[in-house]
Amino acid sequence: MDMPQPDARVLAGKARIVARLRAVLPADAVIADEAETRAYECDALSAYRCLPLAVVLPRTTEEVAQALRICHEERVPVVPRGSGTSLAGGAMPTADSVVLGVSRMNAVLQADYENRFVHVQAGRTNLAVTGAVEAEGFFYAPDPSSQLACAIAGNVAMNSGGAHCLKYGVTTNNLLGVTLVRMDGEVVTIGGPWADAGGLDLLGVVCGSEGQLGVVTEAWLRILPKPEGARPVLMGFAANEVAGACVADIIRAGILPVAIEFMDRPCIRACEAFAHAGYPDCEALLIVEVEGSPAEIDEQLAAITAIARRHDPVALEEAADEAQAKRIWLGRKSAFGAMGQINDYMCLDGTIPVSALPFVLRRIGELSKDFGLDVGNVFHAGDGNMHPLILYNANTSGDLERCEAMGAEILKLCVEVGGCLTGEHGVGIEKRDLMAVQYAPPDMEAQMRVKDVFDPEWLLNPAKVFPLEASAARRAG
Amino acid sequence: MRPADETELAEAVRGATGPLALRGGGTRGIACVAGEVLETGGIAGIRLYEPGALTLVAAAGTPLAEVEAALAGERQRLAFEVPDLRALLGREGASTLGGVAAANAAGPRRVQAGACRDAMLGVRFVDGLGAVVKNGGRVMKNVTGYDLVKLMAGSHGALGVLTEVSLKVQALPEAEATLVADGLADAEGLAVLRRALGSPYDVSGAARAEGRSAIRVEGMAGSVAYRTRQLRALIGGDTLVIEGEESAALWRGIRDVTPFAGRAGAVWRISCVPDEALAVPGALAAAGVAHDCLWDWGGGLLWLLCPEGHGDAIRAALHGRGHATRLRGQEDSPAFPPQDRAIAALQAGLKARFDPRDLFNRGGMV
């Protein structure tokens, strides 16, 4: 992975920069010791690591602003970090960068049930947002797999999704406003607990900007009343095509499940061996979950299973109780862990039109043979967001490179069939050099112009998202 | 000018020597903008429609009616319930998909399904230098690069001319029903809406007009009947349930602000924190200004009819807890909400980079 040469001027100025940060921040908020900064050398894309110049862990928006002002004056790149769970290297530092972690900013500032929003500091974890409002019968809808650990700041930066976004949308559909600190330390409030901005939708472009436009320190989030209940049904099919056709029929019938999850045979087998969820041994498996009162759930599941039966399922199992529901989800939720037991894996995140599903799965099977690497597929079928897991051995020389080459081929395939490189993980460094597959130069130019406005010196998370050669002139400026 | 395709449009923009007033169907534009009219109606047609994937891609000049007819043929619809404001604003013409997107149109179902922005999956547009830019695509989940789709949604032509829009669509529900509560004072009638939206019964409309509060549920027939019963019990008092076409007609009236059509005065569209829904009418009443209100989105949207000349008072009454846009009427106070210095600077910066010659909709939003 190419990263720009660290700025020698910044490296040489480390002592001065750290001293300036220490002068304005509490003693425990600035970390410069190598043993301690080690914890921040990577995020969940752990194949790539680099020690930062220093780490700052502010507790307030004002402390964030002060730290950024100093970094701006010193022309030090800043890498914003939520909880460091990015799978794309979004929080990976460079040697000349200061990592700005918001994990200490985790307070709930206001929970307003009458107006159905919660105002939180952005370091709060996703699950702790729901935790703060569930006693009143509410929840925060986006539910990325890492929700126990991941921070709202990172969710906003990556526009995170989750298994239930088929019904509830992703972060951008549930975000009402943010407090954003720009690289020069200016504090900007964008949106608030009402609809729209009355001007340009700056909130919409900040969400998903991968920490390149500003540091999000607070957020207003929409909260929803918890449904009365939820229940999954498990269906096994003899072929991927059949499962794909079943998904399309469910959607066409006008039923809106909260989740439709798809697993292929390699993934089913791995999950079964790992979690013993009692999954049928078949080519493709769907987990469909619906919500409502018991009678509403019965009504929806009756319609869904009637559709499934037209596709000759080899297994059809409705959860009769809570324990069975948990068991149905158990295998799916442990899919990544199960694959990780077999070997190291790389998790891709391309999205495809659901109609292209059978073709793409067939092509992935062929690529698997060509590259000699096993692939398991688990994904959100309702919205076409795939998560192929490519197995490799990190200790075998050349395996990671082979795996990355195969991953790139799969992502190109996603774009070819009308999809995109990443559905919910973000570009980061991981898919940075593939951006040109999806976007022509004027398309990327238009995106980079937005960064020019928010961060004219290109100091925030600068070597991410755009291919290095595309952003070179701007970063040098 | 009425270019026949995207290439011609890009050439027209590159060759432009003065300001351009962008126009789809001319049915929902806000504020008077300067310049030669540039129509998108020639760039039309549905490019792709996959009902099984809930996806529709169409050229920006495609008439909304054509899109809605195609969707209806497959028992589908646009979830965000596009308002038809022609009667309210005294306009003629046929709304286009590009205009719907540029205005980020949203009707009563916003409380459940979001606005146009939330359904937009991708765009193509021509920027102020005549470059064709694409962003997003046709898939439901896409975080590849920055989300310029959202930036273009609701930008009222400030940054570029939309040429194509991809949308997520929705299946028509089997049934709908509306609970109507009469005889409540405004404060209680609005509180009832908030109570319904705070319940688990998946409300798809919560509005108050002409002294009646209305709460809608949609879905499978059994579920609609169940939730109607539950909401009735939750709200208490005397309520009436209407269904089918009668319910649909009621919501068309809310969506299109029919009670204000043909009446004199300025029309304001005010977005606010729902429990502040009475702030503006309260201030106007205290000042002795005659006015009429229609609330949607559980009080989060206030349509206000009042004499011209009260814009500053309306905005002051919001105390920064929302914003007000004037859709009809003339006065000194600007049509679009004034922004604070930091936001205005960012907007101006984006305008300068996307439309450096200040061609598009001069005198409009940015």
XYZ file of C-alpha atoms in Angstrom, chain A residues 114-117 138 158-159 161-162 165-167 170 172-173 182 186 188-190 193-202 204-205 207-210 212-213 225-228 248 251-252 254 293 296 299-300 303 351-355 380 383 385 417-427 435 438-440 442-443 446-447 449-454 465-466, chain B residues 50-54 74 76 104 110-111 117-118 125 127 129 131-136 138-148 150-151 153-155 158-159 168 171-172 174 191 194 197-202 220-223 226-227 230 269 271-275 297 320-323 325 336-337 339-343 345-347 349-350 353-354 365-366:
172
model
C -41.353 14.125 22.461
C -39.428 15.174 19.335
C -37.776 11.787 18.808
C -34.103 12.718 18.717
C -36.789 3.902 21.566
C -18.343 6.267 6.830
C -22.132 6.605 6.528
C -25.154 0.761 7.374
C -26.087 -2.498 9.018
C -31.062 -0.741 6.877
C -33.398 -2.322 4.317
C -36.233 -0.813 6.333
C -28.251 3.973 6.781
C -27.369 9.529 6.484
C -31.095 8.761 6.687
C -12.934 22.386 10.653
C -13.695 26.798 13.360
C -19.694 24.800 12.661
C -23.184 23.586 13.515
C -24.814 21.863 10.542
C -33.291 18.395 15.326
C -35.531 19.499 12.470
C -35.824 18.502 8.808
C -33.440 19.889 6.163
C -31.074 22.816 6.264
C -32.921 25.503 4.339
C -29.755 25.747 2.253
C -27.404 23.256 0.625
C -27.457 19.803 2.220
C -24.005 20.090 3.792
C -25.509 15.001 3.451
C -22.014 15.507 2.084
C -21.873 12.130 6.191
C -19.650 9.622 4.413
C -16.746 12.033 3.857
C -14.373 9.726 5.787
C -11.762 14.513 5.350
C -14.013 17.545 5.810
C -40.031 3.765 18.761
C -39.048 0.136 19.185
C -41.307 -2.265 17.282
C -43.409 -4.591 19.397
C -36.811 -10.410 -5.754
C -39.550 -7.382 -2.530
C -41.939 -7.217 -5.468
C -44.585 -5.284 -1.338
C -47.074 -7.448 16.913
C -48.618 -8.761 12.237
C -49.366 -12.116 8.590
C -46.050 -11.112 7.011
C -46.900 -14.158 2.856
C -22.829 -3.542 -3.787
C -24.572 -4.923 -6.860
C -28.067 -4.628 -8.329
C -29.918 -7.573 -6.775
C -30.811 -8.810 -10.252
C -27.435 -8.107 2.858
C -30.022 -4.133 -0.862
C -24.536 -5.209 -0.401
C -22.690 -5.048 -13.364
C -23.881 -1.585 -12.295
C -22.867 -1.590 -8.650
C -20.167 0.067 -6.582
C -16.905 -0.576 -4.750
C -18.176 -0.159 -1.237
C -21.649 -0.267 0.249
C -20.928 0.527 3.880
C -17.251 0.155 4.847
C -15.868 3.152 3.001
C -12.930 3.672 0.665
C -11.799 4.703 -7.337
C -16.049 3.613 -10.722
C -15.422 7.298 -11.297
C -14.038 9.244 -14.253
C -14.385 14.834 -13.605
C -16.392 12.788 -11.095
C -16.109 17.329 -8.283
C -15.692 15.409 -5.014
C -13.624 20.351 -4.825
C -15.780 19.758 -1.765
C -12.664 18.998 0.266
C -11.015 22.121 -1.153
C -13.820 24.151 0.411
C -13.844 22.497 3.838
C -10.356 8.049 -0.563
C -8.805 9.492 -3.754
C -36.278 -2.895 -12.283
C -39.330 -3.446 -10.098
C -37.711 -6.469 -8.410
C -34.790 -4.301 -7.332
C -37.010 -1.303 -6.453
C -46.086 -2.368 -11.364
C -45.121 0.666 -6.967
C -35.823 17.708 -2.426
C -41.449 11.830 5.208
C -41.973 10.881 8.864
C -32.889 12.873 -0.842
C -33.372 9.650 1.094
C -25.301 16.653 -13.685
C -21.521 21.738 -13.593
C -17.911 24.704 -16.461
C -18.356 19.178 -17.264
C -20.568 16.113 -16.903
C -20.315 14.669 -13.397
C -21.796 11.454 -12.061
C -22.113 10.440 -8.451
C -23.662 7.502 -6.632
C -28.284 2.676 -8.951
C -27.686 0.504 -5.886
C -29.231 0.939 -2.447
C -26.020 1.126 -0.472
C -23.091 3.100 -1.762
C -20.404 4.913 0.214
C -17.871 5.089 -2.618
C -16.469 8.605 -2.368
C -18.373 11.668 -1.229
C -22.153 11.759 -1.383
C -22.741 14.498 -3.947
C -27.299 14.536 -1.235
C -25.532 17.785 -2.053
C -30.762 17.075 -3.726
C -32.472 20.247 -2.641
C -29.763 22.498 -4.120
C -27.278 26.321 -7.412
C -24.476 23.900 -8.270
C -35.206 3.781 -4.846
C -44.188 -1.215 -3.376
C -47.758 0.001 -2.944
C -52.193 -3.467 0.415
C -49.659 16.607 20.926
C -46.450 13.437 18.511
C -45.327 9.085 16.157
C -43.800 7.975 19.455
C -45.767 4.709 19.344
C -44.540 1.483 17.736
C -47.398 1.522 15.197
C -45.344 2.714 12.223
C -50.961 -5.401 4.990
C -54.703 -5.377 5.680
C -54.597 -7.214 9.008
C -51.759 -5.067 10.241
C -54.612 -3.802 14.181
C -52.591 -0.591 14.284
C -54.168 0.429 18.856
C -42.898 26.479 4.531
C -39.261 23.315 9.291
C -38.993 23.182 13.077
C -38.636 21.022 16.153
C -42.121 19.450 16.343
C -43.036 20.746 19.799
C -44.714 15.682 9.869
C -32.997 29.196 15.633
C -35.044 26.025 16.271
C -35.873 25.620 12.580
C -35.989 27.618 9.355
C -38.747 29.459 3.309
C -34.590 31.248 1.303
C -33.580 31.180 4.973
C -27.653 31.137 7.005
C -25.141 31.890 9.734
C -21.715 33.142 8.706
C -19.896 29.778 8.864
C -22.524 27.942 6.799
C -19.094 30.730 3.767
C -19.152 26.989 3.036
C -22.116 27.419 0.671
C -17.228 28.186 -1.416
C -19.126 25.303 -3.005
C -16.155 25.851 -7.262
C -19.138 24.158 -8.905
C -30.624 29.787 -2.896
C -26.865 30.406 -2.996
